[in-house]
Each structure stands twice: as C-alpha cells, then as structure tokens.
Coordinates of C-alpha atoms in Angstrom, one line a residue:
X1 CA 35.7 9.7 55.6
X2 CA 33.6 8.0 53.0
X3 CA 34.0 9.0 49.4
X4 CA 30.9 10.0 47.4
X5 CA 29.9 7.4 44.9
X6 CA 30.3 8.8 41.4
X7 CA 27.6 7.5 39.0
X8 CA 28.8 5.7 35.9
X9 CA 27.0 6.8 32.8
X10 CA 26.6 4.7 29.7
X11 CA 28.4 6.1 26.7
X12 CA 26.4 8.4 24.5
X13 CA 24.5 6.6 21.7
X14 CA 26.5 6.8 18.6
X15 CA 24.7 7.8 15.4
X16 CA 24.2 5.3 12.6
X17 CA 27.3 5.0 10.5
X18 CA 27.3 4.9 6.7
X19 CA 28.5 1.3 6.8
X20 CA 25.5 0.2 9.0
X21 CA 23.2 2.2 6.8
X22 CA 24.5 0.4 3.7
X23 CA 24.1 -3.0 5.3
X24 CA 20.6 -2.2 6.5
X25 CA 19.7 -0.9 3.0
X26 CA 20.9 -4.1 1.5
X27 CA 18.7 -6.2 3.8
X28 CA 15.7 -3.9 3.1
X29 CA 16.2 -4.1 -0.6
X30 CA 16.6 -7.9 -0.5
X31 CA 13.4 -8.4 1.4
X32 CA 11.2 -5.7 -0.2
X33 CA 13.0 -4.0 -3.1
X34 CA 12.6 -0.7 -1.3
X35 CA 15.5 1.5 -2.4
X36 CA 16.9 4.0 0.1
X37 CA 19.2 6.7 -1.0
X38 CA 22.0 8.0 1.2
X39 CA 20.0 11.1 2.2
X40 CA 17.6 8.8 4.0
X41 CA 20.1 7.9 6.8
X42 CA 18.6 10.1 9.4
X43 CA 15.1 8.9 8.5
X44 CA 16.1 5.3 8.9
X45 CA 18.0 6.0 12.1
X46 CA 14.9 7.7 13.6
X47 CA 12.4 4.9 12.5
X48 CA 14.6 2.1 13.8
X49 CA 15.9 3.8 16.9
X50 CA 12.8 3.2 18.9
X51 CA 12.8 -0.5 18.0
X52 CA 16.5 -0.8 19.0
X53 CA 15.7 0.8 22.4
X54 CA 12.8 -1.6 22.9
X55 CA 15.1 -4.5 22.3
X56 CA 17.7 -2.9 24.7
X57 CA 20.5 -3.2 22.2
X58 CA 23.4 -0.9 22.9
X59 CA 24.7 -0.4 19.3
X60 CA 23.6 -0.6 15.7
X61 CA 26.0 -3.5 15.2
X62 CA 24.0 -5.4 17.9
X63 CA 20.8 -4.6 16.1
X64 CA 22.2 -5.9 12.8
X65 CA 23.3 -9.1 14.6
X66 CA 19.8 -9.4 16.1
X67 CA 18.2 -9.0 12.7
X68 CA 20.2 -11.9 11.2
X69 CA 19.6 -14.1 14.2
X70 CA 15.8 -13.7 14.7
X71 CA 14.5 -14.8 11.3
X72 CA 11.5 -13.6 9.3
X73 CA 9.4 -12.0 12.1
X74 CA 12.0 -9.4 13.0
X75 CA 12.7 -8.8 9.3
X76 CA 9.0 -8.1 8.8
X77 CA 9.2 -5.7 11.7
X78 CA 12.0 -3.9 9.9
X79 CA 10.1 -3.6 6.7
X80 CA 7.0 -2.4 8.7
X81 CA 9.1 0.4 10.2
X82 CA 10.6 1.4 6.8
X83 CA 7.4 1.3 4.7
X84 CA 5.7 4.6 4.2
X85 CA 1.9 4.5 4.6
X86 CA 0.7 7.9 3.6
X87 CA -2.7 7.8 2.0
X88 CA -6.3 9.2 2.3
X89 CA -9.7 8.7 0.9
X90 CA -10.2 9.9 -2.7
X91 CA -6.6 10.7 -3.1
X92 CA -5.9 11.9 -6.7
X93 CA -9.7 12.0 -7.2
X94 CA -9.5 12.7 -10.9
X95 CA -8.6 9.0 -11.5
X96 CA -11.7 7.8 -9.7
X97 CA -13.8 10.2 -11.7
X98 CA -12.4 8.9 -15.0
X99 CA -12.9 5.3 -13.9
X100 CA -16.5 6.0 -13.0
X101 CA -17.4 8.2 -16.0
X102 CA -15.6 6.4 -18.8
X103 CA -13.5 3.3 -18.1
X104 CA -16.0 1.1 -16.2
X105 CA -18.7 1.4 -18.9
X106 CA -16.2 0.6 -21.7
X107 CA -14.8 -2.3 -19.7
X108 CA -18.2 -3.9 -18.9
X109 CA -19.3 -3.4 -22.6
X110 CA -16.4 -5.4 -24.0
X111 CA -15.4 -7.9 -21.3
X112 CA -17.6 -11.0 -20.6
X113 CA -15.5 -11.9 -17.6
X114 CA -16.0 -8.4 -16.1
X115 CA -19.7 -8.7 -16.5
X116 CA -19.7 -12.0 -14.6
X117 CA -17.5 -10.5 -11.8
X118 CA -15.3 -7.4 -11.9
X119 CA -12.0 -8.1 -10.2
X120 CA -9.9 -5.2 -8.9
X121 CA -6.6 -5.2 -7.1
X122 CA -5.0 -2.5 -4.9
X123 CA -1.3 -3.3 -5.0
X124 CA 0.2 -1.5 -2.1
X125 CA -3.1 -0.7 -0.4
X126 CA -1.6 0.7 2.8
X127 CA -4.2 1.2 5.5
X128 CA -7.2 0.6 3.2
X129 CA -8.4 4.1 2.2
X130 CA -7.7 3.5 -1.5
X131 CA -9.6 0.1 -1.4
X132 CA -12.7 1.6 0.2
X133 CA -12.6 4.6 -2.1
X134 CA -12.7 2.2 -5.0
X135 CA -15.5 0.2 -3.3
X136 CA -17.6 3.4 -3.0
X137 CA -17.0 4.2 -6.7
X138 CA -18.1 0.7 -7.8
X139 CA -21.1 0.7 -5.5
X140 CA -22.1 4.2 -6.8
X141 CA -21.6 3.2 -10.4
X142 CA -23.9 0.1 -9.9
X143 CA -26.6 2.2 -8.3
X144 CA -26.4 5.0 -10.9
X145 CA -26.6 2.7 -13.8
X146 CA -29.0 0.3 -12.1
X147 CA -26.5 -2.4 -13.0
X148 CA -26.3 -5.9 -11.5
X149 CA -22.6 -5.3 -11.0
X150 CA -20.7 -8.0 -9.2
X151 CA -17.3 -6.9 -7.9
X152 CA -14.6 -7.8 -5.5
X153 CA -11.4 -5.9 -4.5
X154 CA -8.2 -7.5 -3.3
X155 CA -6.0 -5.2 -1.2
X156 CA -2.4 -6.2 -0.6
X157 CA 0.5 -4.6 1.2
X158 CA 3.9 -5.6 2.6
X159 CA 3.2 -3.9 6.0
X160 CA 1.5 -5.9 8.7
X161 CA 0.8 -2.7 10.6
X162 CA -1.0 -1.0 7.7
X163 CA -3.1 -4.2 7.0
X164 CA -4.3 -4.4 10.5
X165 CA -5.7 -0.9 10.2
X166 CA -7.2 -1.8 6.8
X167 CA -8.9 -4.9 8.1
X168 CA -10.5 -2.9 11.0
X169 CA -12.0 -0.5 8.5
X170 CA -12.3 2.2 11.1
X171 CA -11.2 5.8 10.3
X172 CA -11.2 9.2 11.8
X173 CA -14.3 11.2 10.7
X174 CA -12.4 14.3 10.0
X175 CA -10.0 12.5 7.6
X176 CA -12.6 10.8 5.4
X177 CA -12.5 13.7 2.8
X178 CA -15.6 12.4 1.0
X179 CA -16.6 14.4 -2.1
X180 CA -20.3 14.2 -1.4
X181 CA -21.9 14.5 2.1
X182 CA -24.4 11.7 1.4
X183 CA -21.6 9.1 1.1
X184 CA -20.9 9.3 4.8
X185 CA -24.3 8.1 5.9
X186 CA -24.6 5.6 3.1
X187 CA -21.3 3.7 3.5
X188 CA -20.1 4.5 7.1
X189 CA -21.4 3.9 10.6
X190 CA -20.5 6.7 13.1
X191 CA -18.9 5.5 16.3
X192 CA -20.0 6.4 19.8
X193 CA -18.5 6.2 23.3
X194 CA -14.8 5.3 22.9
X195 CA -15.2 5.4 19.1
X196 CA -16.6 9.0 19.1
X197 CA -15.1 10.8 16.1
X198 CA -14.5 7.6 14.2
X199 CA -16.5 5.8 11.4
X200 CA -16.6 2.2 10.4
X201 CA -17.1 1.1 6.8
X202 CA -20.4 -0.7 6.4
X203 CA -20.6 -4.5 5.6
X204 CA -22.0 -3.8 2.1
X205 CA -18.5 -2.7 1.2
X206 CA -16.3 -4.7 3.6
X207 CA -18.0 -8.0 2.5
X208 CA -16.6 -7.5 -1.0
X209 CA -13.1 -6.6 0.1
X210 CA -10.2 -8.9 1.2
X211 CA -6.9 -7.8 2.6
X212 CA -3.7 -9.9 2.7
X213 CA 0.0 -9.4 3.0
X214 CA 1.9 -9.7 -0.3
X215 CA 5.4 -8.8 -1.4
X216 CA 5.0 -7.5 -5.0
X217 CA 8.2 -9.2 -6.0
X218 CA 7.3 -12.5 -4.4
X219 CA 4.8 -15.1 -5.5
X220 CA 1.6 -13.5 -6.9
X221 CA -0.4 -16.7 -6.9
X222 CA -2.9 -15.5 -4.2
X223 CA -4.1 -12.9 -6.7
X224 CA -6.9 -14.2 -8.9
X225 CA -6.2 -13.7 -12.6
X226 CA -7.0 -12.1 -14.8
X227 CA -7.6 -8.7 -13.1
X228 CA -9.7 -6.0 -14.8
X229 CA -8.4 -3.0 -12.8
X230 CA -5.2 -2.7 -10.9
X231 CA -4.3 0.2 -8.7
X232 CA -0.6 0.6 -7.9
X233 CA -0.2 4.2 -6.9
X234 CA 2.7 6.0 -5.3
X235 CA 4.4 2.7 -4.8
X236 CA 6.9 2.6 -7.7
X237 CA 8.7 5.7 -6.4
X238 CA 10.3 3.5 -3.7
X239 CA 12.0 1.3 -6.3
X240 CA 14.9 1.8 -8.6
X241 CA 14.2 1.7 -12.4
X242 CA 15.0 -2.0 -12.9
X243 CA 12.6 -3.1 -10.1
X244 CA 10.0 -0.6 -11.5
X245 CA 10.2 -2.3 -14.9
X246 CA 9.9 -5.7 -13.4
X247 CA 6.9 -4.7 -11.3
X248 CA 5.1 -3.0 -14.2
X249 CA 5.6 -6.2 -16.3
X250 CA 4.2 -8.3 -13.5
X251 CA 1.1 -6.1 -13.1
X252 CA 0.7 -6.1 -16.8
X253 CA 0.7 -9.9 -16.8
X254 CA -2.1 -10.1 -14.2
X255 CA -4.4 -7.8 -16.3
X256 CA -6.9 -9.1 -18.8
X257 CA -6.3 -7.6 -22.3
X258 CA -8.1 -4.2 -22.3
X259 CA -7.7 -4.0 -18.5
X260 CA -6.4 -0.9 -16.7
X261 CA -3.4 -0.1 -14.6
X262 CA -3.8 3.1 -12.4
X263 CA -0.5 4.5 -11.3
X264 CA 0.1 7.4 -8.9
X265 CA 0.8 10.9 -10.1
X266 CA 4.3 10.6 -8.5
X267 CA 5.0 7.4 -10.4
X268 CA 6.6 8.0 -13.7
X269 CA 6.8 5.2 -16.2
X270 CA 8.7 7.3 -18.7
X271 CA 12.1 5.9 -17.7
X272 CA 11.2 2.2 -18.3
X273 CA 10.0 0.1 -21.2
X274 CA 6.6 -1.4 -20.9
X275 CA 3.8 -2.7 -23.2
X276 CA 1.0 -0.6 -21.7
X277 CA -0.8 2.2 -23.6
X278 CA -1.0 5.5 -21.8
X279 CA -4.5 7.0 -21.5
X280 CA -3.3 10.1 -19.5
X281 CA -3.7 11.0 -15.8
X282 CA -1.5 8.1 -14.8
X283 CA -3.9 5.5 -16.3
X284 CA -2.6 2.8 -18.6
X285 CA -4.4 0.1 -20.6
X286 CA -3.1 -3.4 -21.6
X287 CA -3.6 -3.7 -25.3
X288 CA -6.6 -5.7 -26.4
X289 CA -4.4 -7.8 -28.7
X290 CA -2.1 -8.8 -25.8

C-alpha cells in the first residue's frame, strides 16, 4: 500500500526583529540621514517585505547580506522604498500667496541677479507637484505684472521613483487641486485615450524646470549658486536635530543675502540654531548683511 505524500511547507515568515530593524536603520541613516524611530518597525517591514519576496530571499538576514553585497543600486532601491513622497499641487497654499503678493516684488526690486534670472530650488521635490506649483506662480506673476521675468527651477530628490514621475509631468486631473479654474487650460494639456483623466504640464513650464537626483547631505555642486528662493518643505521632519541644523545651514549657504527659505508647516526650526530671520508662515530670510 502506497503512503500518501505529505507536502512539506516552508516555515512561516518570521517578523522583522529589533536587531534587523536597527541594522537597517543604521544603513538608511548612513545613506540618506533619514531617521526612523522604533515605532516605524512595522512600516519598514511592510515596505521592504515586497522587495524581499521579489528577490526570493527567505529571511531578513539574507536581505541584509544582499544589501551589503549588491552595492549602490540596491541601496538606492532601499532608500526609494523608505522615502515618503506625499505631496500635492498648491500644498500649504498660503506660502505661495505670500510669495506672489509680497516676496517676489521685494526680491526683484533689490536683487540685480534676480532681475537677470530668478533661481529657485525645490529641495526634496518628490514627484514634482511643488515644482510645477511654483512654476505656475512665477508665470502668473510675470503676466500679472507684465514683467520680463526670467526664471528657472531646480527640483531635486533622493528618490529615483519620485523623480521619474516628476520628469514625466503627467498627473491625475482630479488631484490637481488648482485654486483657479483657468489655470488648467493655461498650463496643462488634457489627455485622451489611454491618458483619459490625466493632464500633462505644458512646455512653457517644463522647459524652465530641471529635475535631478540629489542627496541633501552629499555634494551640492550641481545646484547653481546663489539661489534666490529655496523650498524645503516637510523634509526636515525625517531627520534628527543635528542633521536638521546641518541641512538648514547648507540651504542658508546656497541663498543670496536677502533670499528666502520656505519650510513646511510640519518643519520646526525652533529646536536648532540657525542664522535665518523668520518672516512667519514657515518662511525665512537670509540676512542682507550675510
């Protein structure tokens, strides 16, 4: 009599241990300065679990070994999976209103270099919504004031995935969240066929925008200096105070005296020392005498 074959099951997947979490956090911090607290263990396990399954690695120790063996490409993938890319058009709109109503006019009145060409940088630009919001604001300002305003925007992020979306400049119609209906027709082209429900930013804006990958704690030489306006919003919350202080100093150093740093409403600079002057609403100015 033949015995029935009993299937052999692989052992159940073990959850990520605190030791593995700490080792991964050390690698993530080393390569991005992103600081993860212990309550993020389940989040990290969830985000990396799919990648581990794709690689057919049976344990978290195997995944750690894979990371150290594969070099920068796999480490970039790790940072891509960890980085949070939540953003939308005209997020924290009051800052764009202040920029358009007050700051741009004052900047152009006092800065000869801004008159020749306004340089703006979105540091931590995610999937590009902030960059194109700023582009709309600058284009609208130029038309409203009949100004021959030359401008360019540099958008940088550490996430390859987010930058691919930004470079495509294609967004879901229902997520544009534009404050005025006329802006849609003026600056976006509606898609059809497979792109039904999507809109692409028009060349009059995309031609003045450039995206590239940049670690804010690495070499900043690709960024033209001095900058006149730097947006770094809802980025500093992912770093511990020492890294926040270092980053704010680096952003300060890229600014022209009198230039502006725009931080996110969730980014507090109260715990760190810095040379910037607060103008309120998360907007800071580099002193003119700097």
